[in-house]
XYZ file of C-alpha atoms in Angstrom:
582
model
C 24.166 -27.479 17.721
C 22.903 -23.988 17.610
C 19.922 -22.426 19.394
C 16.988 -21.892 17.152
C 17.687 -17.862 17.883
C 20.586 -18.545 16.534
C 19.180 -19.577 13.442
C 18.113 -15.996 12.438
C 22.187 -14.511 13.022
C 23.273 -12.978 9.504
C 25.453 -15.739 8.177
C 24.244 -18.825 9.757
C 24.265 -20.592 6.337
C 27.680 -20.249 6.328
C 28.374 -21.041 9.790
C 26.763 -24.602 9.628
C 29.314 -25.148 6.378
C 31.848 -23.495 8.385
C 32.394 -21.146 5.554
C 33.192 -16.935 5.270
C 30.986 -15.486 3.510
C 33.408 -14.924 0.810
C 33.970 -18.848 0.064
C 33.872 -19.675 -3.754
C 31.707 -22.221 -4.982
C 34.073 -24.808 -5.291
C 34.865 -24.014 -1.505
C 31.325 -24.696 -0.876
C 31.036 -27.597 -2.714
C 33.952 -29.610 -1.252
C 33.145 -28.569 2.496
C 29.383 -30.085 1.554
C 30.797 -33.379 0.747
C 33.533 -33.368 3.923
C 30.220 -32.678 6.220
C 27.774 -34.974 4.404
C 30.381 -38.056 5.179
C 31.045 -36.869 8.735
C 27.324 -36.539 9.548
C 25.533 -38.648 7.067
C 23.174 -40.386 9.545
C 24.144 -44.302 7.728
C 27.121 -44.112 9.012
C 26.086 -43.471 12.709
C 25.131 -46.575 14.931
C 24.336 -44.901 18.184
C 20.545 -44.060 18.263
C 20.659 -40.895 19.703
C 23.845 -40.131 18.040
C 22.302 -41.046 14.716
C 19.249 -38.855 15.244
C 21.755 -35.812 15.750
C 23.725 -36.562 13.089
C 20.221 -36.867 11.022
C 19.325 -32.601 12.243
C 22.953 -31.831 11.393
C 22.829 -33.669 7.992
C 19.388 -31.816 7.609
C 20.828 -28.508 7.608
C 23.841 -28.952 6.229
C 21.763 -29.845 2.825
C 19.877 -26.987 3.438
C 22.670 -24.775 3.627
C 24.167 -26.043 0.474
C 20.568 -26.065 -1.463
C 20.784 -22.329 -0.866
C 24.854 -21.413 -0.739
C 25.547 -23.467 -4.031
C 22.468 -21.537 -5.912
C 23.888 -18.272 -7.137
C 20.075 -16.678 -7.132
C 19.284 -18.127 -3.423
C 22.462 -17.382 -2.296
C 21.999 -13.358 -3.253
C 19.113 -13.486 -1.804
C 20.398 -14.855 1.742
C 22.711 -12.451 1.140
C 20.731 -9.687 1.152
C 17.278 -10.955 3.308
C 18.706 -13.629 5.515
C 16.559 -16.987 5.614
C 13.042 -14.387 5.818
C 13.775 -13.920 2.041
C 13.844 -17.240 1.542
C 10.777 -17.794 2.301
C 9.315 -15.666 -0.529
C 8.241 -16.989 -3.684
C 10.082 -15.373 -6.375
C 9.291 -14.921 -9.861
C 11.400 -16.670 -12.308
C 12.193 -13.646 -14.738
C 14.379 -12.392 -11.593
C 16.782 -15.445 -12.081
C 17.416 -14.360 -15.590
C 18.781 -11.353 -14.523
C 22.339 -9.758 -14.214
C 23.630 -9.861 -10.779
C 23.537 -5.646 -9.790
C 19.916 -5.791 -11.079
C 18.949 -8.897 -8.883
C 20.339 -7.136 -5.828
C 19.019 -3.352 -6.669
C 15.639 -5.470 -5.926
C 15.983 -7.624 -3.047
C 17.069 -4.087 -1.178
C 14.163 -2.383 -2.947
C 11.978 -4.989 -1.571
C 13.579 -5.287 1.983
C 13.392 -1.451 2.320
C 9.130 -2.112 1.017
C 8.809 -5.089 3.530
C 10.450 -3.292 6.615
C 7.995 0.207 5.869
C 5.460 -2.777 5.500
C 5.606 -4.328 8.927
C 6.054 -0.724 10.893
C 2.625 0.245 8.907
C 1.167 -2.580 9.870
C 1.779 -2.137 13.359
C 1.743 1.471 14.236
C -0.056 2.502 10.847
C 1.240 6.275 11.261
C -0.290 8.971 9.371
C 1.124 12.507 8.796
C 0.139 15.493 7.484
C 1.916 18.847 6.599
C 0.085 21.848 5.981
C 2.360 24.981 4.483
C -0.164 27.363 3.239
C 2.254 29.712 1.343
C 0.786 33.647 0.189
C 2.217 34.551 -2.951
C 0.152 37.291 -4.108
C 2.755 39.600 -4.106
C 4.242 37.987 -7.268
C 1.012 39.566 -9.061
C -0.239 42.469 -7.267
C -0.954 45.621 -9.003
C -0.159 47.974 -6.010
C 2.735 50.821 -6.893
C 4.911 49.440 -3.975
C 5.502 46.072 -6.068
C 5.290 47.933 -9.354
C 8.807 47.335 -11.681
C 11.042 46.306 -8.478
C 11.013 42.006 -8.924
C 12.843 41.961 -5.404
C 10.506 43.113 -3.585
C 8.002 40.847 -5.310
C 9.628 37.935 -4.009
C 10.578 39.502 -0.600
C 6.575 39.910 -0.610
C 5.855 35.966 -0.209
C 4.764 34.833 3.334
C 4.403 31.675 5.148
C 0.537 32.497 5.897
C 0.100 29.436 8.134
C 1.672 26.138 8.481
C 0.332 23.140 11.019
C 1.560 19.279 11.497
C -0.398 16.828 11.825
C 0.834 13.019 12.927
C -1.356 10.127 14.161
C -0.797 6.480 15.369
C -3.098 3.458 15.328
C -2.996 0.070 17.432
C -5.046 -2.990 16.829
C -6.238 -4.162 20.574
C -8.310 -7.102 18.905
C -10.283 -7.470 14.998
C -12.911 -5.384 16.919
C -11.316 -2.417 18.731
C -8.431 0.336 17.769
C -6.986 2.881 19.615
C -4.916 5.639 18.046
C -3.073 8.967 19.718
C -3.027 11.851 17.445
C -1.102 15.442 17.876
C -1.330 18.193 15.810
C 0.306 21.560 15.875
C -0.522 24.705 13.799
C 0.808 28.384 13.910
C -0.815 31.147 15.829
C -2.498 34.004 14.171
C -0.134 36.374 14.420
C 3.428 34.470 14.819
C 4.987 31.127 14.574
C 6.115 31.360 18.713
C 2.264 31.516 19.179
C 1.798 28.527 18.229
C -1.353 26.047 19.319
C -1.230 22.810 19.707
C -4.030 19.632 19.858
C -3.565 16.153 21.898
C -6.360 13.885 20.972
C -7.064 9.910 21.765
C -9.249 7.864 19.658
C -11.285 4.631 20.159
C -12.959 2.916 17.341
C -15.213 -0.501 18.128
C -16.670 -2.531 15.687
C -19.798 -4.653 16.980
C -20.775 -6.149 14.138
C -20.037 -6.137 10.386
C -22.752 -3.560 10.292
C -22.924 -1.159 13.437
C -19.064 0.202 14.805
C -19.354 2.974 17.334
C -16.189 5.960 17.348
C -14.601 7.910 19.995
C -12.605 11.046 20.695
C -11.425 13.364 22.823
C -8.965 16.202 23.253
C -6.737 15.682 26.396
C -6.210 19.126 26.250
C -8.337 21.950 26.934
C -10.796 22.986 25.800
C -11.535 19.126 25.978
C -13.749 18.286 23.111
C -15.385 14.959 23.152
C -16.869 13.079 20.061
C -19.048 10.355 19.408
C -20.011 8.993 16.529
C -21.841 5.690 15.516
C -23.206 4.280 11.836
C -25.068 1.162 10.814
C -24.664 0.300 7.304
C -25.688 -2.832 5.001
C -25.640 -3.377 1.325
C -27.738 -0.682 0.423
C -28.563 1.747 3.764
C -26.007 3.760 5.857
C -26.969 4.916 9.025
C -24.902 7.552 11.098
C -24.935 9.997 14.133
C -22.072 12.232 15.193
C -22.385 14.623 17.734
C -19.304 16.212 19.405
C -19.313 18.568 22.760
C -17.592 20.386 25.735
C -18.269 18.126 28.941
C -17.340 21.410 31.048
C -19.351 23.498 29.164
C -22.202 20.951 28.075
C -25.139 23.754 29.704
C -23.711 26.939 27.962
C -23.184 25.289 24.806
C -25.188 22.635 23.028
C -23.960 19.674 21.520
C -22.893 19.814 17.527
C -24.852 16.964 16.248
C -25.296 15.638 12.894
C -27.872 13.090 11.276
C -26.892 11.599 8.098
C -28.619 8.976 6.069
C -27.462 7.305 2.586
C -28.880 5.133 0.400
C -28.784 3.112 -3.247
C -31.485 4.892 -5.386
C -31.858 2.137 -8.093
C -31.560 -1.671 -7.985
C -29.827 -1.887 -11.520
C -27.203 0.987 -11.097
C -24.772 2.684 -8.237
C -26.208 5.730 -8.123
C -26.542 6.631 -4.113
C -28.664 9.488 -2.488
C -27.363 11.020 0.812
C -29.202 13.552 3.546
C -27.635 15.360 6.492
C -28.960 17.936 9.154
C -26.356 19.336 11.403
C -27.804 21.441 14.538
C -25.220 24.198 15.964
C -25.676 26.735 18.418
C -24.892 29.311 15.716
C -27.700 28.220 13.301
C -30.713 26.521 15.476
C -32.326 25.755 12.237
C -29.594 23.600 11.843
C -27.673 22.847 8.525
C -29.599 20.641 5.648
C -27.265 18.688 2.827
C -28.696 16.800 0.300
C -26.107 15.004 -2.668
C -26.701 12.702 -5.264
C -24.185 10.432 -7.066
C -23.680 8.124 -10.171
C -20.268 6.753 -11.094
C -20.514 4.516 -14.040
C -17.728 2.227 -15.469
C -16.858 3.177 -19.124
C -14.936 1.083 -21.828
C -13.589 3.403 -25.198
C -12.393 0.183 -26.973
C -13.478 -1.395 -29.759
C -15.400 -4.470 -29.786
C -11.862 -6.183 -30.889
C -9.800 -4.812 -28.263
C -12.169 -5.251 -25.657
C -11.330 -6.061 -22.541
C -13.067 -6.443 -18.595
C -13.079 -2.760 -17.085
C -12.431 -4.394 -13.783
C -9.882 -6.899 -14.731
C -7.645 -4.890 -17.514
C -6.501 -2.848 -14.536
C -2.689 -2.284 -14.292
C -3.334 -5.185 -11.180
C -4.945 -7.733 -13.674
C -4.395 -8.184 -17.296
C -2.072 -5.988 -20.360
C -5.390 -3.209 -20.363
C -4.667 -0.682 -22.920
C -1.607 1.024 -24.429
C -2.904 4.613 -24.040
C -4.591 3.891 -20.628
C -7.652 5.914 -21.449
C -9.418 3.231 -22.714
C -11.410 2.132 -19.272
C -11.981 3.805 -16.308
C -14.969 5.655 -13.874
C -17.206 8.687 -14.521
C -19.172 10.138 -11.622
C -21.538 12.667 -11.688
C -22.632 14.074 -8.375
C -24.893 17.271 -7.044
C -25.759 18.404 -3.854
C -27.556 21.036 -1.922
C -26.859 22.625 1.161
C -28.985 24.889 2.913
C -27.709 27.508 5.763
C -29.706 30.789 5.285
C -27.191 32.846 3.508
C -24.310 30.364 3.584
C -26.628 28.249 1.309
C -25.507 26.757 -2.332
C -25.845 24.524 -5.104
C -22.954 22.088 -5.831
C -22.310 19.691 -8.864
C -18.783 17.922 -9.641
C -17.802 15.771 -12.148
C -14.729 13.096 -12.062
C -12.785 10.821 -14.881
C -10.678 7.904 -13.336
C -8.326 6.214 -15.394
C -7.869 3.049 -13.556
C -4.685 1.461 -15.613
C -3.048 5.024 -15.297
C -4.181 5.312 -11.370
C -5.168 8.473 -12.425
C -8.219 11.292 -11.342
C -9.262 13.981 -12.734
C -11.948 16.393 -11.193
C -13.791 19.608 -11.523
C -16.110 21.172 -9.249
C -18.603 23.862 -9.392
C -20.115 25.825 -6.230
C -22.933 28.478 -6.700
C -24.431 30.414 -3.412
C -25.820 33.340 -1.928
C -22.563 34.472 -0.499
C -19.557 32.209 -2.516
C -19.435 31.347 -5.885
C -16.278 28.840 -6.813
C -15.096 26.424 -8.844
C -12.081 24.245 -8.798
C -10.088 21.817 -11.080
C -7.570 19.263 -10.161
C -5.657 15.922 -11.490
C -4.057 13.212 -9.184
C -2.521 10.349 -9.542
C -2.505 7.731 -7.016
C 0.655 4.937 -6.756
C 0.365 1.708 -4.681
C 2.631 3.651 -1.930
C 2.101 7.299 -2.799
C 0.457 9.974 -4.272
C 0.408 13.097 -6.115
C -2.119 15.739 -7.099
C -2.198 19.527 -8.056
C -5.247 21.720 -8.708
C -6.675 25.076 -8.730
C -9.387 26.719 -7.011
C -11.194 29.928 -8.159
C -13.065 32.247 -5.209
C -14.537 34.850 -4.021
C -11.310 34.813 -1.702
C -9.046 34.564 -4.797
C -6.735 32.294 -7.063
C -5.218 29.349 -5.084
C -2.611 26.939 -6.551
C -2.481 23.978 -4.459
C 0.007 20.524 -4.327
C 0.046 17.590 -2.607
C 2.588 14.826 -2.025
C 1.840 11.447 -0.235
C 3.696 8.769 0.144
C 3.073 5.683 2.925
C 0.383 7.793 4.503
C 2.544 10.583 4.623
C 1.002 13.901 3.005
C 2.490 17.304 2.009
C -0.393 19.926 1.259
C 0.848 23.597 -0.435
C -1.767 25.974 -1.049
C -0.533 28.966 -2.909
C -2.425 32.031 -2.601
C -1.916 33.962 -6.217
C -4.483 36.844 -5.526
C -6.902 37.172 -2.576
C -9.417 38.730 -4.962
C -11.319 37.223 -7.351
C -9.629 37.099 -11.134
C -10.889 34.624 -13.725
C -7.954 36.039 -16.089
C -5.771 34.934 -13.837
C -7.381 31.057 -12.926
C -7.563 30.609 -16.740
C -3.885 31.347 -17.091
C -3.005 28.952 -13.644
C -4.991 26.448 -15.034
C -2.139 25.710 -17.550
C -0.391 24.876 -14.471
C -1.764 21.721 -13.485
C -2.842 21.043 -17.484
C 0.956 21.138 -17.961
C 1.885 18.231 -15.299
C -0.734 16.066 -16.161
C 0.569 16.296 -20.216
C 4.441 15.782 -18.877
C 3.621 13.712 -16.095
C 1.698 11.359 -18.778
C 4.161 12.072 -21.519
C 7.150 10.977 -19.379
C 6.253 8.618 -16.472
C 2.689 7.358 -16.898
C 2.604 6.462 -20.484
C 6.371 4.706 -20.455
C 5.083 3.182 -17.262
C 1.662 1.257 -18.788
C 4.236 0.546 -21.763
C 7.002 -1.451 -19.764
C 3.742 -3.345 -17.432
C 2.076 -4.235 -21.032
C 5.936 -5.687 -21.860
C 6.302 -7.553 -18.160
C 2.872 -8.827 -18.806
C 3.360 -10.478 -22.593
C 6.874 -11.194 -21.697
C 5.700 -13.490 -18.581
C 2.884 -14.819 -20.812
C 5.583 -15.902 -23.857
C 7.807 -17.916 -20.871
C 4.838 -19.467 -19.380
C 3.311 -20.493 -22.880
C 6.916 -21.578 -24.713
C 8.524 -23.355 -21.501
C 8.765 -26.824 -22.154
C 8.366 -27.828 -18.454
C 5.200 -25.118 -18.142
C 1.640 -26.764 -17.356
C 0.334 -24.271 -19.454
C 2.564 -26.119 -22.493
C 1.765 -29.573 -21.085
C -2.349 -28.822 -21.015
C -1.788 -27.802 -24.985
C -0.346 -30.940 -25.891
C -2.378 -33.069 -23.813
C -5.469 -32.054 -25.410
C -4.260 -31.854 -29.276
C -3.544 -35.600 -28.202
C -7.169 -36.063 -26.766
C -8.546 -34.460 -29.784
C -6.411 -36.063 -32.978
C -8.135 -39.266 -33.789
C -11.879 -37.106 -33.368
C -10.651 -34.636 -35.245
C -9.119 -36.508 -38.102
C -12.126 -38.431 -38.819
C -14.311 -35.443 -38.893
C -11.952 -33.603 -41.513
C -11.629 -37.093 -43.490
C -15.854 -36.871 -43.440
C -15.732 -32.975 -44.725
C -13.318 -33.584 -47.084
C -15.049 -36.448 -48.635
C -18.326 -34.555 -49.336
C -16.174 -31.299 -49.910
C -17.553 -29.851 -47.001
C -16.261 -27.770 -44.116
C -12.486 -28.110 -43.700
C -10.334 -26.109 -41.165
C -6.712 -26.230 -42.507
C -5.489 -23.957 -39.715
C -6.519 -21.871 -36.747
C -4.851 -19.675 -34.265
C -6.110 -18.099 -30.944
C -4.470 -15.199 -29.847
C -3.873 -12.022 -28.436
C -5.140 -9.092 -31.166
C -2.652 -7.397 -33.418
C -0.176 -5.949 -30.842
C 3.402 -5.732 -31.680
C 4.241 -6.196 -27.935
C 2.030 -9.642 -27.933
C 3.807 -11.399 -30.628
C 4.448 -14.811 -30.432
C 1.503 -16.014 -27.978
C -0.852 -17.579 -30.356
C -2.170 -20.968 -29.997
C -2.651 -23.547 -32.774
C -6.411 -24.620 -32.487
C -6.753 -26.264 -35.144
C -7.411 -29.633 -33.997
C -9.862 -28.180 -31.330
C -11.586 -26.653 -33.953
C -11.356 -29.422 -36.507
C -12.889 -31.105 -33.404
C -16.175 -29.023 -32.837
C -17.287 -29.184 -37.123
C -20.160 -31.074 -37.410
C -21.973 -31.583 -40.519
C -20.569 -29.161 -42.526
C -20.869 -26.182 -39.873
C -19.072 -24.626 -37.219
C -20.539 -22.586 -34.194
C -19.568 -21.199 -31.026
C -21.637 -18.821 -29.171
C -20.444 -15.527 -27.845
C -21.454 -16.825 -24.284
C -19.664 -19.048 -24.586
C -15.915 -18.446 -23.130
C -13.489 -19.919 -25.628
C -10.853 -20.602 -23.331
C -13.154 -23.028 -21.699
C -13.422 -24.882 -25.043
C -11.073 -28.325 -24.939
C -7.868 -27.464 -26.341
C -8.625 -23.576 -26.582
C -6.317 -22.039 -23.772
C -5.793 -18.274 -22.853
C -1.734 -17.425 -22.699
C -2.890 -14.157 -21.882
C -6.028 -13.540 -19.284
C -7.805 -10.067 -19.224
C -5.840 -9.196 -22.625
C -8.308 -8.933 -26.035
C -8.471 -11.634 -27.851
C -9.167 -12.891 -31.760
C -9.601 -16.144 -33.491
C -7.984 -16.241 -37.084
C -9.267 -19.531 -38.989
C -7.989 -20.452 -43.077
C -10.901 -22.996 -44.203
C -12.182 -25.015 -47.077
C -15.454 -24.901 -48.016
C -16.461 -26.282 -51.321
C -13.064 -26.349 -52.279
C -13.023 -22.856 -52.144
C -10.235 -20.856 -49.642
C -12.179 -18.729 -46.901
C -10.496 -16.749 -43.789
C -11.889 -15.442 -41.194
C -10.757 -13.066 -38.149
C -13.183 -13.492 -35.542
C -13.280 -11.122 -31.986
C -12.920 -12.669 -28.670
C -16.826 -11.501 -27.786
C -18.846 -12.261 -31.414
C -19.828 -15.752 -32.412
C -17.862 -18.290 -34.292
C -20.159 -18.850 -37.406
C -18.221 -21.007 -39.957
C -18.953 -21.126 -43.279
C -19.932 -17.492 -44.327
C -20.199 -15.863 -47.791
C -18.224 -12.851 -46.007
C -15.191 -15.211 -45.539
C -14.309 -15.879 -49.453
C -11.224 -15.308 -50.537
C -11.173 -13.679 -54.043
């Protein structure tokens, strides 16, 4: 019998069959039934022999369970018995064969990257500040010769950065990270930075951090914050140990806290002593982000929960997301300014925009940017207006990997020129949304409803089975409540339907709640109030969580025809004048 290392070989499956990995089904199937006679533990009469034969027997049915399954078996295939092990949805099985296997490879390739970030968690950065200013100069030496434009463009700096982390414990990390950057007048002179890393976590509330440059100049430092639910707490201070007489430690204060009880809005103070300002540095910042929901009060749905993580959320994607306001004021004698930013975050679109405004003695700038931020990566583009010029800058990330490219345009200051660059990152976000994010929230809103329909229409669903239980529950109550109505020519529901709004992509996932609401009339009325969840009502179930919701009831009243469509979030208020049919 094999070793239980064995048990992991590629193939193994097919080993305990004693099949290639190119046997047919019918191959499969007849070496099965050879084994299962040889080894089928009835037949044994030895105890210890039997009890063999019984492990055998085991895994020879688990090797057919798998090899005779055409989805199982791709999967094996591909993953080995780890993929088995994975619960996998049931749309994959429906699937052509080239599809099936384009994602098992996808997912091995996600699950390996995975387990190396989980144990290592690398991080990388890239700097590759490029100066193109050439490209627009003015000067007589660029003027009508292209050429020499573009022979103009110079790698102004460029530094690597790349960092490990390793769990000792929950509590403690460690972490090594090296960094590299050019000189200031060459590449060759190039300067490079070794530094270790400790971080401890005491409690929930108080972790202490540590680090230090193994090279010289060997700069240590320490910092430690206490934080709870509505305070943070935190003191940095970072030094020389050689040189801790001739040069004062940099040390920093900062304090943060929740302004109001009934809103996010957070206040935040920091003074920073150096030896190059003894008055030290004073920030002060204020900020308000506040959830906002464009829908109408028939397509509404949960902020939180209408995410591209939780429910259908919104065709267009704009239709929830986060606005923050934020100011600040920093004050360093001549270095001194006034801040404010402002930021839009389209959570179903994973998507930030972001303009800031600076405003001091010595600097005034201002800077706009978009990014958009995947599950693995990243991407984001802005541009920055200066004293110091136009800068165009990019930025790539992807599994904590990150590509930075500042382009200098001008060194000087040119608002003609930031207006004009501005179309730059204006133009990705409208093509970028045009051709990737809005054909992306379009084909999760079809996963979503399409998952919903097969969970809802499956005869062997619980979902279907809960339905039918409860229109049993509910028949005899409500047939004798209609029979009542009817006689006095009262309140009678001759259908009902609760479903996802008018959305061509949620057809087909209503449910008939009619007898649930036939159910609930009493005396000639119907209520339900808007506190009331719906899908918590007996026979009222939700094929479709997070996703907006109406209920559509046809009723008698007086003999007369009424109908009704009724939002998930207003009451249920049955009969009305408003509901007459003419």
């Amino acid at each position: 019998m094999a070793s239980p290392e064995s048990k992991e070989e590629k193939n193994y499956l097919y080993a305990v069959l004693n099949l290639p990995p190119t046997a047919s089904q019918s191959e499969i199937r007849e070496k099965y039934k050879a084994l299962s006679v040889v080894f089928h533990p009835d037949k044994q009469q030895d105890f210890q022999v039997k009890e063999a034969a019984s492990k055998k027997f085991l895994e020879i049915q688990k090797a057919y369970e798998v090899l005779s399954d055409p989805f199982l078996r791709e999967v094996y295939d591909i993953l080995g018995l780890e993929g088995l092990n994975k619960q996998w949805p049931e749309e994959l099985r429906s699937k052509d064969s080239e599809e099936i296997k384009a994602v098992l490879r996808q997912w091995d390739i996600d699950h390996s990257n995975e387990i190396l970030k989980k144990l290592l968690q690398p991080r990388g950065k890239v700097t590759c500040a490029v100066n193109a200013s050439s490209l627009l100069a003015r000067d007589d030496k660029f003027s009508g010769n292209f050429v020499n434009r573009l022979n103009g463009i110079q790698l102004s700096s460029f530094s690597v950065r790349h960092g490990i982390l390793q769990a000792l414990n929950p509590q403690t990390t460690i972490g090594l990270t090296s960094e590299v950057h050019s000189g200031s007048r060459d590449f060759f002179s190039a300067r490079g930075v070794l530094t270790g890393a400790l971080r401890h976590q005491f409690s929930p509330r108080l972790v202490l951090e540590l680090t230090a440059a193994f090279l010289s100049p060997h700069v240590v430092t320490a910092k430690t914050a206490y934080s709870d639910h509505e305070n943070v707490v935190a003191v940095k201070t970072t030094f020389i140990p050689a040189l801790w007489y001739l040069f004062p430690p940099v040390t920093t204060f900062a304090f943060a806290r929740r302004l109001f009880r009934d809103s996010l809005t957070q206040g935040s103070a920091s003074w920073t002593y150096t030896p190059d300002w003894p008055g030290g540095v004073l920030e002060l910042n204020v900020s308000s982000p506040r959830e906002f929901n464009s829908a109408s009060a028939g397509d509404y749905t949960d902020a939180a929960e209408s995410s591209i993580f939780g429910g259908p959320g919104s065709t267009s994607g704009f239709a929830t997301g986060v606005q923050t306001w934020s100011s600040g004021l920093t004050l360093a004698g001549l270095d001194s300014f006034i801040k404010a930013e402002y930021s839009l975050f389209f959570g179903e679109l994973s998507l930030r925009l972001k303009a800031t405004a600076e405003l001091g003695l010595r600097k005034v700038a201002c800077i706009i940017s978009a990014k958009w931020i995947g599950q693995q990566g990243a991407f984001g583009t802005g541009v920055g207006l200066s004293n110091e010029g136009v800068v165009l800058r990019f930025q790539i990330k992807y599994l904590d990997q990150k590509w930075m490219l500042p382009i200098t345009l001008t060194p000087e200051r040119d608002l003609n020129l930031a207006l004009y660059t501005v179309l730059v990152p204006s133009t990705v976000v409208v093509v970028g949304y045009h051709f990737f994010l809005k054909p992306r929230r379009r084909a999760q809103r079809t996963r979503y409803f399409e998952k919903a329909r097969r969970e809802l229409h499956d005869e062997k669903s619980e979902l279907r089975r809960e339905i039918e239980n409860s229109n049993l529950l509910l028949q005899d109550v409500a047939r004798r409540h209609m029979d009542a109505e009817r006689s006095r020519g009262g309140l009678v529901i001759l259908e009902a339907a609760y479903g996802p709004s008018p959305d061509k992509e949620a057809v087909g996932l209503d449910v008939d709640v009619t007898t649930s609401l036939r159910a609930l009339v009493h005396n000639g009325q119907l209520y339900i109030s808007s506190r009331t969840p719906k899908s918590a009502i007996q026979g009222f179930l939700d094929p479709a969580p997070s996703a907006p919701k109406t209920l559509r009831v046809r009723y008698l009243f007086r003999d007369r025809m009424h109908y009704a469509e009724i939002p998930d979030l207003s009451p249920v208020v049955l009969p009305l004048k408003d509901h007459l049919v003419i």
